[in-house]
Each structure stands twice: as C-alpha cells, then as structure tokens.
CSV table of C-alpha atoms and ligand atoms in Angstrom, one decimal:
chain,number,residue,atom,x,y,z
B,1,UNK,CA,0.0,0.0,0.0
B,2,UNK,CA,1.3,3.4,-0.9
B,3,UNK,CA,-0.4,5.1,2.1
B,4,UNK,CA,0.4,3.7,5.5
B,5,UNK,CA,-0.5,4.5,9.1
B,6,UNK,CA,2.4,4.5,11.6
B,7,UNK,CA,0.9,2.3,14.3
B,8,UNK,CA,3.3,3.4,17.0
B,9,UNK,CA,2.5,7.1,16.4
B,10,UNK,CA,-1.3,6.8,16.0
B,11,UNK,CA,-3.2,8.1,19.1
B,12,UNK,CA,-6.5,6.7,17.9
B,13,UNK,CA,-8.3,10.0,17.6
B,14,UNK,CA,-10.2,8.7,14.6
B,15,UNK,CA,-10.2,12.0,12.7
B,16,UNK,CA,-8.9,10.2,9.6
B,17,UNK,CA,-11.9,7.9,9.5
B,18,UNK,CA,-14.2,10.7,8.4
B,19,UNK,CA,-11.6,12.3,6.2
B,20,UNK,CA,-11.5,9.2,3.9
B,21,UNK,CA,-13.9,9.7,1.0
B,22,UNK,CA,-13.9,5.9,0.4
B,23,UNK,CA,-14.6,4.6,3.9
B,24,UNK,CA,-11.2,2.8,3.7
B,25,UNK,CA,-10.1,3.6,7.3
B,26,UNK,CA,-11.3,1.5,10.3
B,27,UNK,CA,-10.5,1.7,14.0
B,28,UNK,CA,-9.1,-1.5,15.4
B,29,UNK,CA,-8.2,-1.7,19.1
B,30,UNK,CA,-7.8,2.1,19.2
B,31,UNK,CA,-5.6,2.3,16.2
B,32,UNK,CA,-6.5,3.4,12.7
B,33,UNK,CA,-6.0,0.8,9.9
B,34,UNK,CA,-6.2,1.2,6.2
B,35,UNK,CA,-8.3,-1.5,4.4
B,36,UNK,CA,-8.3,-2.9,0.9
B,37,UNK,CA,-10.8,-0.3,-0.2
B,38,UNK,CA,-8.0,2.4,-0.1
B,39,UNK,CA,-7.5,4.0,-3.5
B,40,UNK,CA,-4.3,5.7,-2.3
B,41,UNK,CA,-5.8,9.1,-3.0
B,42,UNK,CA,-3.9,10.6,0.0
B,43,UNK,CA,-6.9,12.7,1.3
B,44,UNK,CA,-6.3,11.3,4.8
B,45,UNK,CA,-2.7,12.3,5.1
B,46,UNK,CA,-3.3,16.0,5.9
B,47,UNK,CA,-6.2,15.1,8.2
B,48,UNK,CA,-4.0,13.5,10.9
B,49,UNK,CA,-3.1,16.0,13.6
B,50,UNK,CA,0.1,14.2,14.5
B,51,UNK,CA,1.3,13.2,11.0
B,52,UNK,CA,0.8,9.5,11.6
B,53,UNK,CA,-0.3,8.9,8.0
B,54,UNK,CA,2.5,8.7,5.4
B,55,UNK,CA,3.0,7.7,1.9
B,56,UNK,CA,5.5,4.9,1.4
B,57,UNK,CA,8.5,6.6,0.0
B,58,UNK,CA,9.6,3.9,-2.4
B,59,UNK,CA,6.1,3.6,-4.0
B,60,UNK,CA,5.6,7.4,-4.0
B,61,UNK,CA,8.8,8.0,-6.0
B,62,UNK,CA,8.6,4.8,-8.0
B,63,UNK,CA,12.3,4.3,-7.4
B,64,UNK,CA,12.2,0.6,-7.7
B,65,UNK,CA,15.2,-0.8,-9.6
B,66,UNK,CA,14.1,-0.4,-13.2
B,67,UNK,CA,16.5,-3.1,-14.3
B,68,UNK,CA,14.3,-5.6,-12.4
B,69,UNK,CA,11.4,-5.0,-14.7
B,70,UNK,CA,11.4,-7.0,-17.9
B,71,UNK,CA,8.8,-8.1,-20.5
B,72,UNK,CA,5.8,-6.8,-22.4
B,73,UNK,CA,2.5,-7.7,-20.9
B,74,UNK,CA,-0.9,-7.5,-22.7
B,75,UNK,CA,-4.2,-7.9,-20.8
B,76,UNK,CA,-6.6,-10.1,-22.7
B,77,UNK,CA,-10.0,-8.8,-21.7
B,78,UNK,CA,-12.8,-11.4,-21.9
B,79,UNK,CA,-16.6,-11.3,-21.4
B,80,UNK,CA,-18.4,-14.6,-20.9
B,81,UNK,CA,-15.3,-16.5,-22.0
B,82,UNK,CA,-14.9,-14.6,-25.3
B,83,UNK,CA,-11.8,-12.5,-25.7
B,84,UNK,CA,-12.3,-9.0,-27.0
B,85,UNK,CA,-10.4,-8.2,-30.2
B,86,UNK,CA,-8.3,-5.4,-28.6
B,87,UNK,CA,-6.2,-7.9,-26.5
B,88,UNK,CA,-5.1,-9.7,-29.7
B,89,UNK,CA,-4.5,-6.4,-31.5
B,90,UNK,CA,-2.2,-5.4,-28.7
B,91,UNK,CA,-0.4,-8.7,-28.8
B,92,UNK,CA,0.4,-7.8,-32.4
B,93,UNK,CA,1.8,-4.4,-31.5
B,94,UNK,CA,3.3,-5.9,-28.3
B,95,UNK,CA,5.4,-8.2,-30.4
B,96,UNK,CA,6.9,-5.3,-32.2
B,97,UNK,CA,7.8,-3.7,-28.9
B,98,UNK,CA,9.2,-7.0,-27.6
B,99,UNK,CA,11.4,-7.4,-30.6
B,100,UNK,CA,12.6,-3.8,-30.4
B,101,UNK,CA,13.4,-4.1,-26.7
B,102,UNK,CA,14.7,-7.7,-26.9
B,103,UNK,CA,12.1,-8.8,-24.3
B,104,UNK,CA,9.5,-11.5,-23.9
B,105,UNK,CA,5.8,-11.0,-24.8
B,106,UNK,CA,3.2,-12.3,-22.3
B,107,UNK,CA,-0.6,-12.3,-22.1
B,108,UNK,CA,-2.6,-12.0,-18.9
B,109,UNK,CA,-5.9,-13.8,-18.8
B,110,UNK,CA,-8.3,-13.5,-15.9
B,111,UNK,CA,-11.7,-15.2,-15.6
B,112,UNK,CA,-13.5,-18.4,-14.8
B,113,UNK,CA,-13.4,-21.3,-17.4
B,114,UNK,CA,-11.1,-19.3,-19.7
B,115,UNK,CA,-8.4,-22.0,-20.3
B,116,UNK,CA,-9.4,-22.0,-24.0
B,117,UNK,CA,-8.1,-18.4,-24.4
B,118,UNK,CA,-4.5,-19.5,-23.6
B,119,UNK,CA,-4.0,-21.1,-27.0
B,120,UNK,CA,-5.5,-18.1,-28.7
B,121,UNK,CA,-3.0,-15.9,-27.0
B,122,UNK,CA,-0.1,-18.1,-28.2
B,123,UNK,CA,-1.6,-18.1,-31.7
B,124,UNK,CA,-1.5,-14.2,-31.6
B,125,UNK,CA,2.2,-14.2,-30.6
B,126,UNK,CA,2.5,-14.5,-26.8
B,127,UNK,CA,5.6,-16.3,-25.6
B,128,UNK,CA,4.0,-16.8,-22.1
B,129,UNK,CA,0.5,-16.6,-20.6
B,130,UNK,CA,-0.3,-15.7,-17.0
B,131,UNK,CA,-3.7,-17.1,-16.1
B,132,UNK,CA,-5.9,-16.6,-13.1
B,133,UNK,CA,-8.9,-19.0,-13.7
B,134,UNK,CA,-11.2,-19.1,-10.7
B,135,UNK,CA,-14.9,-18.8,-9.9
B,136,UNK,CA,-14.2,-15.4,-8.2
B,137,UNK,CA,-13.2,-13.9,-11.5
B,138,UNK,CA,-16.2,-15.1,-13.5
B,139,UNK,CA,-17.5,-11.5,-14.0
B,140,UNK,CA,-15.3,-8.4,-14.3
B,141,UNK,CA,-15.0,-6.8,-10.8
B,142,UNK,CA,-12.9,-3.8,-10.1
B,143,UNK,CA,-11.7,-5.0,-6.7
B,144,UNK,CA,-11.0,-8.6,-7.5
B,145,UNK,CA,-9.3,-7.9,-10.9
B,146,UNK,CA,-7.2,-5.0,-9.4
B,147,UNK,CA,-6.0,-7.3,-6.7
B,148,UNK,CA,-4.9,-10.1,-9.0
B,149,UNK,CA,-3.3,-7.9,-11.7
B,150,UNK,CA,-1.4,-5.8,-9.1
B,151,UNK,CA,-0.2,-8.9,-7.4
B,152,UNK,CA,1.0,-10.4,-10.7
B,153,UNK,CA,2.9,-7.1,-11.5
B,154,UNK,CA,4.5,-7.0,-8.1
B,155,UNK,CA,5.6,-10.6,-8.4
B,156,UNK,CA,6.8,-10.9,-12.0
B,157,UNK,CA,7.7,-7.2,-12.7
B,158,UNK,CA,7.0,-6.5,-16.4
B,159,UNK,CA,8.5,-3.4,-17.9
B,160,UNK,CA,5.4,-2.6,-20.0
B,161,UNK,CA,1.7,-3.3,-19.5
B,162,UNK,CA,-0.8,-2.7,-22.3
B,163,UNK,CA,-4.6,-2.8,-21.8
B,164,UNK,CA,-7.5,-2.0,-24.1
B,165,UNK,CA,-9.2,1.4,-23.7
B,166,UNK,CA,-12.5,-0.4,-23.3
B,167,UNK,CA,-15.0,0.3,-20.5
B,168,UNK,CA,-13.4,-2.3,-18.2
B,169,UNK,CA,-9.9,-1.5,-19.3
B,170,UNK,CA,-10.4,2.2,-18.5
B,171,UNK,CA,-11.6,1.1,-15.1
B,172,UNK,CA,-9.0,-1.4,-14.3
B,173,UNK,CA,-5.8,0.2,-15.7
B,174,UNK,CA,-5.7,3.4,-13.5
B,175,UNK,CA,-6.5,1.5,-10.4
B,176,UNK,CA,-3.8,-1.1,-11.0
B,177,UNK,CA,-1.3,1.7,-11.9
B,178,UNK,CA,-2.0,3.5,-8.7
B,179,UNK,CA,-1.7,0.3,-6.7
B,180,UNK,CA,1.7,-0.6,-8.1
B,181,UNK,CA,2.9,3.0,-7.9
B,182,UNK,CA,3.3,3.9,-11.5
B,183,UNK,CA,1.7,6.3,-14.1
B,184,UNK,CA,-0.7,5.5,-16.9
B,185,UNK,CA,-1.1,7.0,-20.3
B,186,UNK,CA,-4.8,6.5,-21.1
B,187,UNK,CA,-6.7,6.1,-24.3
B,188,UNK,CA,-3.7,6.0,-26.7
B,189,UNK,CA,-4.1,6.1,-30.4
B,190,UNK,CA,-0.6,5.0,-31.2
B,191,UNK,CA,2.5,3.6,-29.6
B,192,UNK,CA,6.1,2.8,-30.5
B,193,UNK,CA,9.6,3.1,-29.1
B,194,UNK,CA,11.3,6.5,-28.4
B,195,UNK,CA,14.6,6.1,-30.1
B,196,UNK,CA,16.5,8.4,-27.8
B,197,UNK,CA,15.5,6.7,-24.6
B,198,UNK,CA,14.3,3.2,-25.6
B,199,UNK,CA,11.1,3.9,-23.6
B,200,UNK,CA,7.6,3.3,-24.9
B,201,UNK,CA,6.3,6.4,-26.7
B,202,UNK,CA,2.6,6.6,-25.9
B,203,UNK,CA,0.6,8.9,-28.3
B,204,UNK,CA,-2.8,10.3,-27.4
B,205,UNK,CA,-5.0,13.3,-28.2
B,206,UNK,CA,-4.6,16.2,-25.8
B,207,UNK,CA,-6.3,19.5,-25.2
B,208,UNK,CA,-9.7,18.4,-26.4
B,209,UNK,CA,-8.2,16.6,-29.4
B,210,UNK,CA,-6.5,19.6,-30.8
B,211,UNK,CA,-2.9,18.2,-30.5
B,212,UNK,CA,-1.4,14.8,-30.4
B,213,UNK,CA,0.9,14.4,-27.3
B,214,UNK,CA,3.6,11.7,-27.0
B,215,UNK,CA,4.2,10.7,-23.4
B,216,UNK,CA,7.1,8.8,-21.9
B,217,UNK,CA,7.3,7.2,-18.4
B,218,UNK,CA,11.0,7.5,-17.5
B,219,UNK,CA,11.0,6.9,-13.8
B,220,UNK,CA,8.3,4.5,-12.9
B,221,UNK,CA,7.8,0.8,-13.7
B,222,UNK,CA,6.0,-0.7,-15.3
B,223,UNK,CA,5.2,1.7,-18.1
B,224,UNK,CA,1.4,1.4,-18.5
B,225,UNK,CA,-1.1,2.5,-21.0
B,226,UNK,CA,-4.6,1.8,-22.4
B,227,UNK,CA,-4.9,1.7,-26.2
B,228,UNK,CA,-8.1,2.2,-28.2
B,229,UNK,CA,-9.6,-0.9,-29.9
B,230,UNK,CA,-8.9,-1.1,-33.7
B,231,UNK,CA,-5.9,1.2,-33.6
B,232,UNK,CA,-3.8,-1.8,-34.5
B,233,UNK,CA,-4.7,-4.7,-36.8
B,234,UNK,CA,-5.2,-8.1,-35.2
B,235,UNK,CA,-2.2,-10.3,-36.1
B,236,UNK,CA,-2.6,-13.5,-38.2
B,237,UNK,CA,-3.3,-16.4,-35.9
B,238,UNK,CA,-0.7,-19.2,-36.0
B,239,UNK,CA,-2.3,-22.1,-34.2
B,240,UNK,CA,0.9,-24.1,-34.2
B,241,UNK,CA,2.4,-21.7,-31.6
B,242,UNK,CA,2.7,-22.6,-27.9
B,243,UNK,CA,4.5,-21.3,-24.9
B,244,UNK,CA,4.9,-21.3,-21.1
B,245,UNK,CA,1.8,-21.1,-18.9
B,246,UNK,CA,2.0,-19.6,-15.5
B,247,UNK,CA,-1.0,-20.2,-13.2
B,248,UNK,CA,-1.7,-17.5,-10.7
B,249,UNK,CA,-3.1,-18.6,-7.3
B,250,UNK,CA,-3.9,-15.1,-5.9
B,251,UNK,CA,-7.5,-15.5,-4.8
B,252,UNK,CA,-9.7,-12.4,-4.1
B,253,UNK,CA,-11.5,-12.9,-0.7
B,254,UNK,CA,-15.1,-12.0,-0.3
B,255,UNK,CA,-14.0,-9.1,2.0
B,256,UNK,CA,-11.9,-7.6,-0.8
B,257,UNK,CA,-15.0,-7.2,-3.1
B,258,UNK,CA,-17.3,-4.3,-2.2
B,259,UNK,CA,-19.8,-4.8,-5.0
B,260,UNK,CA,-22.2,-7.6,-5.9
B,261,UNK,CA,-23.3,-8.3,-9.4
B,262,UNK,CA,-27.1,-8.5,-9.3
B,263,UNK,CA,-28.0,-8.5,-13.0
B,264,UNK,CA,-26.6,-7.6,-16.4
B,265,UNK,CA,-28.6,-5.4,-18.6
B,266,UNK,CA,-27.3,-5.0,-22.2
B,267,UNK,CA,-27.8,-1.4,-23.3
B,268,UNK,CA,-25.5,-1.8,-26.3
B,269,UNK,CA,-27.0,-4.1,-28.9
B,270,UNK,CA,-25.1,-5.4,-32.0
B,271,UNK,CA,-25.9,-2.0,-33.7
B,272,UNK,CA,-23.6,-0.1,-31.3
B,273,UNK,CA,-20.8,-2.7,-30.9
B,274,UNK,CA,-18.7,-0.6,-33.2
B,275,UNK,CA,-15.2,-1.8,-32.2
B,276,UNK,CA,-16.0,-5.4,-33.0
B,277,UNK,CA,-18.2,-4.8,-36.1
B,278,UNK,CA,-17.1,-6.0,-39.5
B,279,UNK,CA,-19.5,-3.7,-41.3
B,280,UNK,CA,-20.4,-0.2,-40.2
B,281,UNK,CA,-22.9,2.1,-41.8
B,282,UNK,CA,-22.4,5.7,-40.6
B,283,UNK,CA,-24.5,8.8,-41.2
B,284,UNK,CA,-23.5,12.4,-41.0
B,285,UNK,CA,-25.3,15.8,-41.1
B,286,UNK,CA,-26.0,15.2,-44.7
B,287,UNK,CA,-28.8,12.8,-43.6
B,288,UNK,CA,-30.8,15.9,-43.0
B,289,UNK,CA,-32.8,15.0,-39.9
B,290,UNK,CA,-33.1,12.2,-37.3
B,291,UNK,CA,-36.0,10.5,-39.1
B,292,UNK,CA,-33.9,10.0,-42.2
B,293,UNK,CA,-31.4,8.2,-40.0
B,294,UNK,CA,-33.7,5.2,-40.2
B,295,UNK,CA,-32.2,4.5,-43.6
B,296,UNK,CA,-28.8,4.2,-42.0
B,297,UNK,CA,-30.2,1.8,-39.5
B,298,UNK,CA,-32.0,-0.2,-42.2
B,299,UNK,CA,-28.9,-0.6,-44.3
B,300,UNK,CA,-26.9,-1.7,-41.2
B,301,UNK,CA,-29.6,-4.2,-40.4
B,302,UNK,CA,-29.7,-5.6,-43.9
B,303,UNK,CA,-25.9,-6.0,-43.9
B,304,UNK,CA,-25.7,-7.3,-40.2
B,305,UNK,CA,-23.6,-4.3,-39.4
B,306,UNK,CA,-23.3,-1.6,-36.7
B,307,UNK,CA,-24.5,2.0,-36.9
B,308,UNK,CA,-22.0,4.9,-36.6
B,309,UNK,CA,-22.4,8.6,-36.6
B,310,UNK,CA,-20.3,11.8,-37.1
B,311,UNK,CA,-19.9,14.2,-34.2
B,312,UNK,CA,-22.2,16.7,-35.9
B,313,UNK,CA,-25.0,14.1,-35.6
B,314,UNK,CA,-24.3,13.3,-32.0
B,315,UNK,CA,-24.0,17.0,-31.1
B,316,UNK,CA,-27.4,17.6,-32.8
B,317,UNK,CA,-28.9,14.8,-30.6
B,318,UNK,CA,-29.8,12.5,-33.5
B,319,UNK,CA,-27.8,9.6,-32.0
B,320,UNK,CA,-26.3,8.9,-28.6
B,321,UNK,CA,-22.6,9.5,-28.1
B,322,UNK,CA,-21.8,5.7,-28.0
B,323,UNK,CA,-22.3,5.8,-31.8
B,324,UNK,CA,-19.8,8.6,-32.4
B,325,UNK,CA,-16.8,7.7,-34.6
B,326,UNK,CA,-13.6,9.8,-34.8
B,327,UNK,CA,-10.9,11.4,-32.8
B,328,UNK,CA,-13.2,12.1,-29.8
B,329,UNK,CA,-15.4,9.1,-30.5
B,330,UNK,CA,-14.5,5.5,-31.2
B,331,UNK,CA,-11.7,4.3,-33.5
B,332,UNK,CA,-13.0,1.5,-35.8
B,333,UNK,CA,-11.5,-0.8,-38.3
B,334,UNK,CA,-14.3,-2.8,-40.1
B,335,UNK,CA,-14.0,-4.7,-43.3
B,336,UNK,CA,-16.4,-2.2,-44.9
B,337,UNK,CA,-17.2,1.3,-43.7
B,338,UNK,CA,-20.1,3.3,-45.3
B,339,UNK,CA,-19.9,7.1,-44.9
B,340,UNK,CA,-23.3,8.5,-45.8
B,341,UNK,CA,-23.6,12.3,-45.9
B,342,UNK,CA,-20.3,12.7,-44.0
B,343,UNK,CA,-17.9,15.4,-45.3
B,344,UNK,CA,-14.7,13.6,-44.1
B,345,UNK,CA,-13.3,16.1,-41.7
B,346,UNK,CA,-9.9,15.1,-40.4
B,347,UNK,CA,-11.3,14.4,-36.9
B,348,UNK,CA,-13.8,11.9,-38.4
B,349,UNK,CA,-11.3,10.3,-40.7
B,350,UNK,CA,-8.9,9.8,-37.7
B,351,UNK,CA,-11.3,7.2,-36.4
B,352,UNK,CA,-11.9,5.2,-39.7
B,353,UNK,CA,-8.6,5.2,-41.5
B,354,UNK,CA,-7.8,1.5,-40.6
B,355,UNK,CA,-11.0,0.3,-42.3
B,356,UNK,CA,-10.3,-2.2,-45.2
B,357,UNK,CA,-12.8,-0.6,-47.6
B,358,UNK,CA,-14.5,2.8,-47.4
B,359,UNK,CA,-17.6,3.5,-49.4
B,360,UNK,CA,-18.7,7.2,-49.4
B,361,UNK,CA,-22.1,8.6,-50.5
B,362,UNK,CA,-22.1,12.4,-50.8
B,363,UNK,CA,-23.8,14.8,-53.1
B,364,UNK,CA,-20.7,17.1,-53.2
B,365,UNK,CA,-18.2,15.5,-55.6
B,366,UNK,CA,-15.4,17.6,-53.9
B,367,UNK,CA,-16.2,16.4,-50.4
B,368,UNK,CA,-12.9,15.4,-48.6
B,369,UNK,CA,-14.2,11.9,-47.8
B,370,UNK,CA,-13.8,11.0,-51.5
B,371,UNK,CA,-10.0,11.4,-51.1
B,372,UNK,CA,-10.0,8.5,-48.6
B,373,UNK,CA,-12.8,6.4,-50.1
B,374,UNK,CA,-12.2,3.2,-52.1
B,375,UNK,CA,-15.6,3.6,-53.7
B,376,UNK,CA,-17.5,6.8,-54.1
B,377,UNK,CA,-21.1,7.5,-55.0
B,378,UNK,CA,-21.9,11.1,-55.9
B,379,UNK,CA,-25.6,11.5,-55.1
B,380,UNK,CA,-28.3,12.3,-52.7
B,381,UNK,CA,-28.4,9.9,-49.7
B,382,UNK,CA,-32.2,10.0,-49.9
B,383,UNK,CA,-32.1,8.5,-53.4
B,384,UNK,CA,-29.0,6.3,-53.2
B,385,UNK,CA,-29.7,4.6,-49.8
B,386,UNK,CA,-33.3,3.3,-50.6
B,387,UNK,CA,-32.0,1.9,-53.9
B,388,UNK,CA,-29.0,0.2,-52.2
B,389,UNK,CA,-31.2,-1.3,-49.5
B,390,UNK,CA,-33.7,-2.6,-52.0
B,391,UNK,CA,-30.9,-4.2,-54.1
B,392,UNK,CA,-29.3,-5.8,-51.1
B,393,UNK,CA,-32.6,-7.2,-49.9
B,394,UNK,CA,-33.2,-8.7,-53.3
B,395,UNK,CA,-29.7,-10.3,-53.3
B,396,UNK,CA,-30.3,-11.7,-49.8
B,397,UNK,CA,-33.7,-13.1,-50.8
B,398,UNK,CA,-32.2,-14.8,-53.9
N,401,FAD,P1,-20.8,18.2,-42.3
N,401,FAD,O1,-19.3,18.6,-42.2
N,401,FAD,O2,-21.8,19.3,-42.2
N,401,FAD,O3,-20.9,17.4,-43.7
N,401,FAD,C1,-22.1,17.0,-44.2
N,401,FAD,C2,-21.8,16.4,-45.5
N,401,FAD,O4,-23.0,15.8,-46.0
N,401,FAD,C3,-21.3,17.4,-46.6
N,401,FAD,O5,-20.1,16.8,-47.2
N,401,FAD,C4,-22.4,17.5,-47.6
N,401,FAD,O6,-22.0,17.6,-48.9
N,401,FAD,C5,-23.1,16.2,-47.4
N,401,FAD,N1,-24.5,16.2,-47.7
N,401,FAD,C6,-25.5,17.1,-47.4
N,401,FAD,N2,-26.7,16.8,-47.8
N,401,FAD,C7,-26.5,15.6,-48.5
N,401,FAD,C8,-27.4,14.7,-49.2
N,401,FAD,N3,-28.7,14.9,-49.2
N,401,FAD,N4,-26.9,13.6,-49.7
N,401,FAD,C9,-25.6,13.3,-49.7
N,401,FAD,N5,-24.7,14.1,-49.0
N,401,FAD,C10,-25.2,15.2,-48.5
N,401,FAD,N6,-16.2,14.8,-35.9
N,401,FAD,C11,-16.4,13.5,-35.9
N,401,FAD,O7,-17.2,13.0,-36.8
N,401,FAD,N7,-15.9,12.7,-34.9
N,401,FAD,C12,-15.1,13.1,-34.0
N,401,FAD,O8,-14.7,12.4,-33.1
N,401,FAD,C13,-14.8,14.5,-34.0
N,401,FAD,N8,-14.0,15.0,-33.0
N,401,FAD,C14,-13.7,16.4,-33.1
N,401,FAD,C15,-12.7,16.9,-32.2
N,401,FAD,C16,-12.4,18.2,-32.2
N,401,FAD,C17,-11.4,18.8,-31.3
N,401,FAD,C18,-13.0,19.1,-33.2
N,401,FAD,C19,-12.6,20.5,-33.3
N,401,FAD,C20,-13.9,18.6,-34.1
N,401,FAD,C21,-14.3,17.2,-34.1
N,401,FAD,N9,-15.2,16.7,-35.0
N,401,FAD,C22,-15.4,15.3,-34.9
N,401,FAD,C23,-16.0,17.5,-35.8
N,401,FAD,C24,-15.5,17.6,-37.3
N,401,FAD,O9,-14.5,18.6,-37.4
N,401,FAD,C25,-16.7,17.8,-38.2
N,401,FAD,O10,-17.3,19.0,-37.8
N,401,FAD,C26,-17.7,16.7,-38.3
N,401,FAD,O11,-17.1,15.5,-38.5
N,401,FAD,C27,-18.7,17.0,-39.4
N,401,FAD,O12,-19.7,16.1,-39.4
N,401,FAD,P2,-20.5,15.8,-40.8
N,401,FAD,O13,-19.5,15.3,-41.8
N,401,FAD,O14,-21.6,14.9,-40.4
N,401,FAD,O15,-21.1,17.2,-41.2
N,402,SF4,FE1,-8.9,6.8,2.3
N,402,SF4,FE2,-7.5,8.0,0.4
N,402,SF4,FE3,-6.4,7.7,2.8
N,402,SF4,FE4,-6.7,5.6,1.2
N,402,SF4,S1,-5.4,7.3,0.9
N,402,SF4,S2,-7.3,5.7,3.4
N,402,SF4,S3,-8.6,6.1,0.2
N,402,SF4,S4,-8.2,8.9,2.2
N,403,SF4,FE1,-4.4,7.8,14.2
N,403,SF4,FE2,-3.9,10.1,12.8
N,403,SF4,FE3,-6.1,8.6,12.2
N,403,SF4,FE4,-5.9,9.9,14.5
N,403,SF4,S1,-6.0,10.8,12.5
N,403,SF4,S2,-6.6,7.8,14.2
N,403,SF4,S3,-3.8,9.8,15.0
N,403,SF4,S4,-3.9,8.0,12.0
C-alpha cells in the first residue's frame, strides 16, 4: 500500500476515518487501519493531527530498480469467456515492442473457465501466458481484478503493461497503476519506441483533441497505458504456436470485493458494438434529420452491421454518443465502412482510416471523404440509400 498509518505514532483520535472519502479507514483496538478499499488518494494524510499517516517513500517516488522490470504484458479482456479483439490487436503491437526491446511478450488472462483463451494468445504471438482462472473472476469486478493484476505485476515485474481502452480497461488500468505506484497514459491512439531513450512512446489526443501528445514514463515501472480498440490490426493467428503457462493462485476474498453483481442489462446491442463490427454504416449531417437516419439503421440491419455517426449528428442529438466515430469518439477498423452524408473532416477520418474498404455517398463531388474512399457515389443519400437497401434485400432473398 502506498499510504500507511504509523501504528506506533497513531493516538486513535479517529479523525482520519471521516476524512477518507472511500470509507477505507477503520478503527481496530484504538488504532486506525487502512483497508483494501483504499484508492491511495492521499486525502487522509493531511487530516491526521500528528502526521501518523504517510506515503510509502519507495512507491511514491517509484524508485524501484528499473532493471528488475522486464517483459511486455498484454491484458486479454474477456466477457463470458470470449476475448475482446483489442487484446489480440495489442499482442500484435506488443510483439513489435518486444522485438525492439529484446524482451518477452506475455498475455494476462483472468476469468472463470477461460483456459481455451490461452491457446488463442499463443496463436496471436504471446511467448508466455499468466492465467488466473477461478470462480471469483467469472465477471469483471474492479476490486478482484485489481488485486490479482497488481499482485502479478509486483511478483513478476513486467517493464510494459498494455490494456484495451474499453469500459473495463479504463476502469482497471488506472486502479492497477495506482496500486503498483506507476503512471498511466490513457486512451492512446498509437504507440512505439522512443529512439533516444528506448522507452515506450505513448501517443494520445490532448487539449480536447487539438494536438497529439507523445508521453514517456521515464522513472516508474511498469510503463502502463490503455490503447483504443482497432488502432492496430489483429495479427494473423498461428495455431501451431505454444509457450509457457504460469498459473496464478492469488485469490480475491469476499472481504476484498465491495460490489455484488445482481443483474446484467445490455444497453449496447449489435448495432452499437462498433469496435468489433465487420461492417459499419455511418451517417452524418447530410442525412438531414433524425428521421432520415432510419435509412442508415436499415442498411446496417440488412448487412448485419453496426450504426455509426459523425460528431455533428451526436451534437445535434440525433444519435447517442456511443455511436460517435472519430478522434473524440470510437476508433473503428471494419472490413467495410459506409460514410453517408459525411464530409470527411480530419477528426472523423482519424477514427476510420484503418477500415479495409471505405464507401462514401455524398452529393458534393469535392467532399474530402472521397480522397479517402475506395468507392464513391456522388448523389443524394435520400435517393441512393433506398435503392441500395432494395438491391441488397433482393440479393439476400435470392
Ligand atoms: P458536415 O461537415 O456538415 O458534412 C455534411 C456532408 O453531407 C457534406 O459533405 C455534404 O456535402 C453532405 N450532404 C449534405 N446533404 C446531403 C445529401 N442529401 N446527400 C448526400 N450528401 C449530403 N467529428 C467526428 O465525426 N468525430 C469526432 O470524433 C470529432 N472530433 C472532433 C474533435 C475536435 C477537437 C474538433 C474541433 C472537431 C471534431 N469533430 C469530430 C468535428 C468535425 O470537425 C466535423 O465538424 C464533423 O465530422 C462534421 O460532421 P459531418 O460530416 O456529419 O457534417
Ligand atoms: Fe482513504 Fe485516500 Fe487515505 Fe486511502 S489514501 S485511506 S482512500 S483517504
Ligand atoms: Fe491515528 Fe492520525 Fe487517524 Fe488519529 S488521524 S486515528 S492519530 S492516524
């Protein structure tokens, strides 16, 4: 723990108990103790009238011996035993880092009944897999997953840890980083090696997306970051590959877990699962009004794809933000991307450029989207889309 109470000094006044916003301090036999719920925010430190609460100096400064930290780790996020694509995409990029740094590439898998994911990780290039496969990890849980990942890092000391910038990844990564006393570059859109220092160069939008910042982590270990799904291509699977398996026995106790999963309600249907979608049909301001957006939804439905939107559409309230694609929305990489009534502003294009095929429909032949598109239809979306839908329906019927 980075924040500690000096037992000998504590006079048991209990001032700190109320100062903790997370209810993480308890009184035990007239002494304050910090529990597992501590987020290491430090809010209690100043509250103690006799300075009995301190930050552990080594963890505060991160001055652990950097040479002890070796290896690139990739967290393979899974839901109901199915690995999300981003873990495999990061194994592909992790391999490049591992080669450049001359280090080993490993995958971390946490869940219950997830042994089958080990072979998939080897097939995507992992040399080693650390697996914690226990009932306690059947559903993602911040407390339990933090405990086990932090314990793995403290035990095996990787130099780099990569996680997907998914909902769970964005929850888990900062908590783990804080627990192990390092920093985190969140929501990266690129990563490589800084030639001058040999450190990982994490690139992400900054100042509201107006500049791209490259961030280094020179003093602390491991170097940690979350990376958006679909920024990197998934590597080819080589099922002949195998490697070392390390089974982790750290077991989260009931007392470590402060939340209980009562039910799962899916708010995101297939139509908004943009990161995993193979076909995306996106609409922009050129759709004219929210009612016309039904054509986008229909085309997506016919093709079994997801529905995307430009920021202009989201700002106008035609679609919720979870459909937004672009620099400040989601980064996608489908096999086919339809851009309907979208001008192709640089901030939109930033989120779609790794698509295999882009098909644009726009009434302005000079719209910038045509510079990027593989196929372009110059025309009114209100005429082109109904025809396209009717033709595709016919093909499907046949
Ligand atoms: P418009 O630019 O208005 O384009 C509409 C297009 O539709 C035009 O090309 C027009 O010719 C065409 N059109 C009109 N009527 C028809 C018709 N009947 N048939 C066919 N075509 C028609 N944008 C994003 O999308 N995602 C982001 O993540 C994002 N992040 C941003 C971050 C920052 C910091 C900033 C400053 C901007 C960001 N933007 C983002 C906004 C971006 O700059 C554009 O304003 C936005 O993408 C425009 O959306 P649009 O193409 O739908 O609308
Ligand atoms: Fe509570 Fe923050 Fe102190 Fe931890 S560091 S005990 S979370 S106030
Ligand atoms: Fe002990 Fe300081 Fe907390 Fe009082 S405020 S209980 S002295 S740690």
